[in-house]
mmCIF file of C-alpha atoms in Angstrom:
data_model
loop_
_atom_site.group_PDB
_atom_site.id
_atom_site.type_symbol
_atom_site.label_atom_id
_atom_site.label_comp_id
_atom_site.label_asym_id
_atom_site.label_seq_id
_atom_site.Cartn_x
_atom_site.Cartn_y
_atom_site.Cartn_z
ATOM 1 C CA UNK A 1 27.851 64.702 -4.507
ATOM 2 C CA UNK A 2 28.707 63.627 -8.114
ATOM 3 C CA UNK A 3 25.219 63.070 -9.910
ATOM 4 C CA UNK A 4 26.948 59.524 -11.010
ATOM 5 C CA UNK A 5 27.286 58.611 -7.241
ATOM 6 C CA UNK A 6 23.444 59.223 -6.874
ATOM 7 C CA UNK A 7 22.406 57.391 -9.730
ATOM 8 C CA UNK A 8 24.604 54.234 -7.890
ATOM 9 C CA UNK A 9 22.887 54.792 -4.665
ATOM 10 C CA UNK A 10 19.620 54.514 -6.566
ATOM 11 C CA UNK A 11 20.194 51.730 -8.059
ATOM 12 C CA UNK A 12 21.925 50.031 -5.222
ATOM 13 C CA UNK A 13 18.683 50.097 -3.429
ATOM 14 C CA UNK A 14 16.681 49.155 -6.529
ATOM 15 C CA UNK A 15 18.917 46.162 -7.146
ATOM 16 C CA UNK A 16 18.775 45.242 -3.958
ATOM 17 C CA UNK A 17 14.610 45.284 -3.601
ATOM 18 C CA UNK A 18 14.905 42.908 -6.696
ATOM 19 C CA UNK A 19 17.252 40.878 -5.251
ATOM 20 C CA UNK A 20 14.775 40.156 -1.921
ATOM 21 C CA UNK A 21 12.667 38.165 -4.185
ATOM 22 C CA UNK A 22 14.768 37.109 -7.495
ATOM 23 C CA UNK A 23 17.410 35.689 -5.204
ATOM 24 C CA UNK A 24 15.245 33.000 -2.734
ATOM 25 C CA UNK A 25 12.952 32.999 -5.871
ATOM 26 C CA UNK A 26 15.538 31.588 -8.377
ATOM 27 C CA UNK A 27 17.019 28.900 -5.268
ATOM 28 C CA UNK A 28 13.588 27.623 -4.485
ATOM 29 C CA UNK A 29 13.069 26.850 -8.332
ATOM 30 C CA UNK A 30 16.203 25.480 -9.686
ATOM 31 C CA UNK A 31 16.222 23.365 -5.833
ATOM 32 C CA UNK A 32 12.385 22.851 -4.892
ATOM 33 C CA UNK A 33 12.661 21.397 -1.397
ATOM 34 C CA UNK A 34 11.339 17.762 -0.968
ATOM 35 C CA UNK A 35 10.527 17.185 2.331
ATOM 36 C CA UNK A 36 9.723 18.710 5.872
ATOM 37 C CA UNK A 37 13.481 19.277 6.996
ATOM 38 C CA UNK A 38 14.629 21.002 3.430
ATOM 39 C CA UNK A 39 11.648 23.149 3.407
ATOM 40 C CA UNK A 40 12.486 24.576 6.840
ATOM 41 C CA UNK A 41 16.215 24.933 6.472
ATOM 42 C CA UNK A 42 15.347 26.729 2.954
ATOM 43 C CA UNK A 43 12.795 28.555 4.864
ATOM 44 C CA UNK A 44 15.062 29.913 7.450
ATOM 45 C CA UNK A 45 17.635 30.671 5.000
ATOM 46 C CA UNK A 46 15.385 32.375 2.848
ATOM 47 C CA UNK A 47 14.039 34.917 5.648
ATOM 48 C CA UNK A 48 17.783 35.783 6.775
ATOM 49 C CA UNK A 49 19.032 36.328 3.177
ATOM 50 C CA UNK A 50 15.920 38.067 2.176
ATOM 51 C CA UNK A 51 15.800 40.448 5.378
ATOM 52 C CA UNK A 52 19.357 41.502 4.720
ATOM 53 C CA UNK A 53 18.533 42.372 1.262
ATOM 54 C CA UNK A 54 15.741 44.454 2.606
ATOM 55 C CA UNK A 55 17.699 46.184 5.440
ATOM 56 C CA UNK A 56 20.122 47.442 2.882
ATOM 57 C CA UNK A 57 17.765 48.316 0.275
ATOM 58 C CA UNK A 58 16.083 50.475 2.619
ATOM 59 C CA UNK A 59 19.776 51.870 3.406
ATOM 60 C CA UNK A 60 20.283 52.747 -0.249
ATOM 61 C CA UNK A 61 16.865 54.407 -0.642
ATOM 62 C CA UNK A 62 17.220 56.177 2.258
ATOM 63 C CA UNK A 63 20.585 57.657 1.389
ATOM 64 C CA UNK A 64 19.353 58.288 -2.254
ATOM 65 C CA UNK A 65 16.941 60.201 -0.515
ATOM 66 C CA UNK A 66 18.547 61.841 1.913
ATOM 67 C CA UNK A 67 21.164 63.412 -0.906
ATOM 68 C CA UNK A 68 18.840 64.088 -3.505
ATOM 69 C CA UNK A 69 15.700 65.589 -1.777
ATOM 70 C CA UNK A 70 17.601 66.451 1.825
ATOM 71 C CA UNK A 71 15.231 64.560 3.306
ATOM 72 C CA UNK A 72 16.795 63.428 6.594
ATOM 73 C CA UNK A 73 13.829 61.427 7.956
ATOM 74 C CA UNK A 74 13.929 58.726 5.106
ATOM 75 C CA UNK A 75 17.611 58.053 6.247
ATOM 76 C CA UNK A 76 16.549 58.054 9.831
ATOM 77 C CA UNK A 77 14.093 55.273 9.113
ATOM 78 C CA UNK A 78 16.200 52.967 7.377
ATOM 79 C CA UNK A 79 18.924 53.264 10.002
ATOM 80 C CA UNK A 80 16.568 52.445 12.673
ATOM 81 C CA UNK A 81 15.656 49.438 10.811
ATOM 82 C CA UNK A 82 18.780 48.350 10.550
ATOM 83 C CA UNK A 83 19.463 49.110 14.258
ATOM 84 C CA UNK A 84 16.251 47.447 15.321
ATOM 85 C CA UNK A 85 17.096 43.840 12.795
ATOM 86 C CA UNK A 86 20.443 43.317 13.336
ATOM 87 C CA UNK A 87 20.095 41.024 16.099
ATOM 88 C CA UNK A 88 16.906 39.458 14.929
ATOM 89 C CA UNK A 89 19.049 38.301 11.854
ATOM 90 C CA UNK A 90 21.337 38.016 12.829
ATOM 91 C CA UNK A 91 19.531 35.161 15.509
ATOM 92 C CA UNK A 92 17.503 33.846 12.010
ATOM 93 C CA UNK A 93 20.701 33.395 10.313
ATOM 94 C CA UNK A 94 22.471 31.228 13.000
ATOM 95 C CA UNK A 95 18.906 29.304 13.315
ATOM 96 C CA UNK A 96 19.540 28.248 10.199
ATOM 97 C CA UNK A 97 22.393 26.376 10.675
ATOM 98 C CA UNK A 98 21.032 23.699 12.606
ATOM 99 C CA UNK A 99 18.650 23.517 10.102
ATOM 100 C CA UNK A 100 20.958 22.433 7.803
ATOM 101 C CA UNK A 101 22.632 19.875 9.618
ATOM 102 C CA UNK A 102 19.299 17.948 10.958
ATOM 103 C CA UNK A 103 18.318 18.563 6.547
ATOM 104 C CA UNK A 104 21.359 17.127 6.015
ATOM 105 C CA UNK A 105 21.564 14.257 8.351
ATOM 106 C CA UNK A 106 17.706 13.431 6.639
ATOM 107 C CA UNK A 107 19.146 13.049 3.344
ATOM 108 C CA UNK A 108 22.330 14.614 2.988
ATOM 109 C CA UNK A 109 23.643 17.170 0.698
ATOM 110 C CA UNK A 110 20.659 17.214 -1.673
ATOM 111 C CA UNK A 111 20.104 20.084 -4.018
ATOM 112 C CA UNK A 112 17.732 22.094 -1.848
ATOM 113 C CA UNK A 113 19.993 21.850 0.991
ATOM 114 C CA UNK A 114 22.950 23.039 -1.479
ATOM 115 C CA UNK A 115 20.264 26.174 -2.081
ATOM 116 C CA UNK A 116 19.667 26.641 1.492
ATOM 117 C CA UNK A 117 23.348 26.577 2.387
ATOM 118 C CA UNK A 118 24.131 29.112 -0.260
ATOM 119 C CA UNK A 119 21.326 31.165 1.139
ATOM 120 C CA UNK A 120 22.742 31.293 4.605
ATOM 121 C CA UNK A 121 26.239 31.609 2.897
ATOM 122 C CA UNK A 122 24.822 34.763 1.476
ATOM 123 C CA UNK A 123 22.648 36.569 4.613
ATOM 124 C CA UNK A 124 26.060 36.106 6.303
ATOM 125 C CA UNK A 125 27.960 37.910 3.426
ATOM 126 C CA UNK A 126 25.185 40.688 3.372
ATOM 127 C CA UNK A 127 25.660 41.243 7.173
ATOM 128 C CA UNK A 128 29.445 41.982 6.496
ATOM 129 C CA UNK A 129 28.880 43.896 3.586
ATOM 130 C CA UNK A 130 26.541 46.243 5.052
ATOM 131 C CA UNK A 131 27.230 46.420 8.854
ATOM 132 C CA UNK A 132 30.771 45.873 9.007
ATOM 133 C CA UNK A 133 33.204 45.681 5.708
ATOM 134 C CA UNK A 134 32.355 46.994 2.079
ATOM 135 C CA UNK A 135 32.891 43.320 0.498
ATOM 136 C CA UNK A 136 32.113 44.987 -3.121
ATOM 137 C CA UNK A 137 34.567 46.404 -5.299
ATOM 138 C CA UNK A 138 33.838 45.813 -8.851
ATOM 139 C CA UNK A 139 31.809 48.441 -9.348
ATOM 140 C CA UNK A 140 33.937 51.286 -8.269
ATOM 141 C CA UNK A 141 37.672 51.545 -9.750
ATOM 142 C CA UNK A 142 38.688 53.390 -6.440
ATOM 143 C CA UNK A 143 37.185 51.097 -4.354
ATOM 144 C CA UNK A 144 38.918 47.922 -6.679
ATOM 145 C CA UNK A 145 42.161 49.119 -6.532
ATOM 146 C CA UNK A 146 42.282 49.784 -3.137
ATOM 147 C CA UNK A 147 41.519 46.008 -2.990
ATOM 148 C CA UNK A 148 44.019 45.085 -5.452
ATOM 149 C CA UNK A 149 46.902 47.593 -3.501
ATOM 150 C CA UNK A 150 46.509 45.599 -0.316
ATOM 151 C CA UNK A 151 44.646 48.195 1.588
ATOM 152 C CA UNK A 152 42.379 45.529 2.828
ATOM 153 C CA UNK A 153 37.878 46.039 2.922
ATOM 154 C CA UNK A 154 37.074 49.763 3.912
ATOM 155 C CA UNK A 155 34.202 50.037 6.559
ATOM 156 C CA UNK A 156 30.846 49.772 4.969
ATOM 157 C CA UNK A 157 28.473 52.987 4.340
ATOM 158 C CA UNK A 158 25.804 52.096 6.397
ATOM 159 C CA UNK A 159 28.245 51.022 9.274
ATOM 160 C CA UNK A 160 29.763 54.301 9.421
ATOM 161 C CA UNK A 161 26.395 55.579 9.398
ATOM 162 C CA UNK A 162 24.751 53.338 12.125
ATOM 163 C CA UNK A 163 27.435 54.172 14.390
ATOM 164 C CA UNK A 164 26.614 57.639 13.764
ATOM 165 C CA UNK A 165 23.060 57.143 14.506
ATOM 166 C CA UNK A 166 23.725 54.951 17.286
ATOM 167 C CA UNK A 167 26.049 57.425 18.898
ATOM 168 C CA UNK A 168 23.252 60.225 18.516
ATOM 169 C CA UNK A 169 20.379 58.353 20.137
#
């Protein structure tokens, strides 16, 4: 594999790390939550968009490692996290949209229930992104002109390897 590629898997998983806490961290200070049913609907939110980010930061890592040192294990171990969350997530995720409606039926669509929707917006998009359909393409001119051509979202990396891994078990 291209050392270019490997550098992009490493900092995939790097960015992604960062991203657990700068994302929540930045919504719950530009929207502080002001009462008992924002801070559990930006609670919930937070947890779903923040385990997503960890599931496929552990993917990237695990890949980086897997090309760069062989070491097969690493990949093994984020794969079975991902196996092992998905439902749990996927279950946190869809709690929070209750959340948001009683939030929003308490006091409507204040700022921290804005930040809490975008939050669940977000888990949802990570769960496509990494366990169904590569929703990324501006970082790849391949991968952005098969966009622009019509070709439609390729199947994500870690989906094609999770089926792999499930199919092995």
């Amino acid at each position: 594999m291209p050392a270019k590629s490997l550098r992009n898997f490493r900092s995939y998983a790097a960015m992604e790390a960062l991203n657990i806490v700068l994302v929540p961290g930045a919504v719950l200070l530009l929207a502080p939550p002001g009462n008992w049913a924002e801070i559990l609907a930006m609670g919930i939110a937070m947890a779903a968009c923040a385990g997503f980010l960890f599931v496929g930061a552990a993917y990237w890592a695990g890949l980086d490692q897997r090309l760069t040192t062989s070491n097969r294990s690493a990949m093994t171990r984020a794969l079975t996290l991902a196996h092992r969350l998905e439902i749990p997530l996927l279950l946190i995720t869809a709690a929070a949209l209750p959340m948001l409606a009683f939030a929003i039926y308490n006091g409507g669509w204040s700022w921290p229930v804005i930040g809490a929707a975008l939050l669940t917006v977000l888990a949802a998009l990570e769960y496509i992104n990494y366990y169904h359909r590569q929703l990324q393409h501006f970082d790849r001119p391949s991968d952005f002109k098969r966009l622009m051509t019509g070709s439609g979202f390729r199947r994500s990396h870690m989906a094609r390897d999770l089926a792999a891994y499930r199919n092995g078990r």
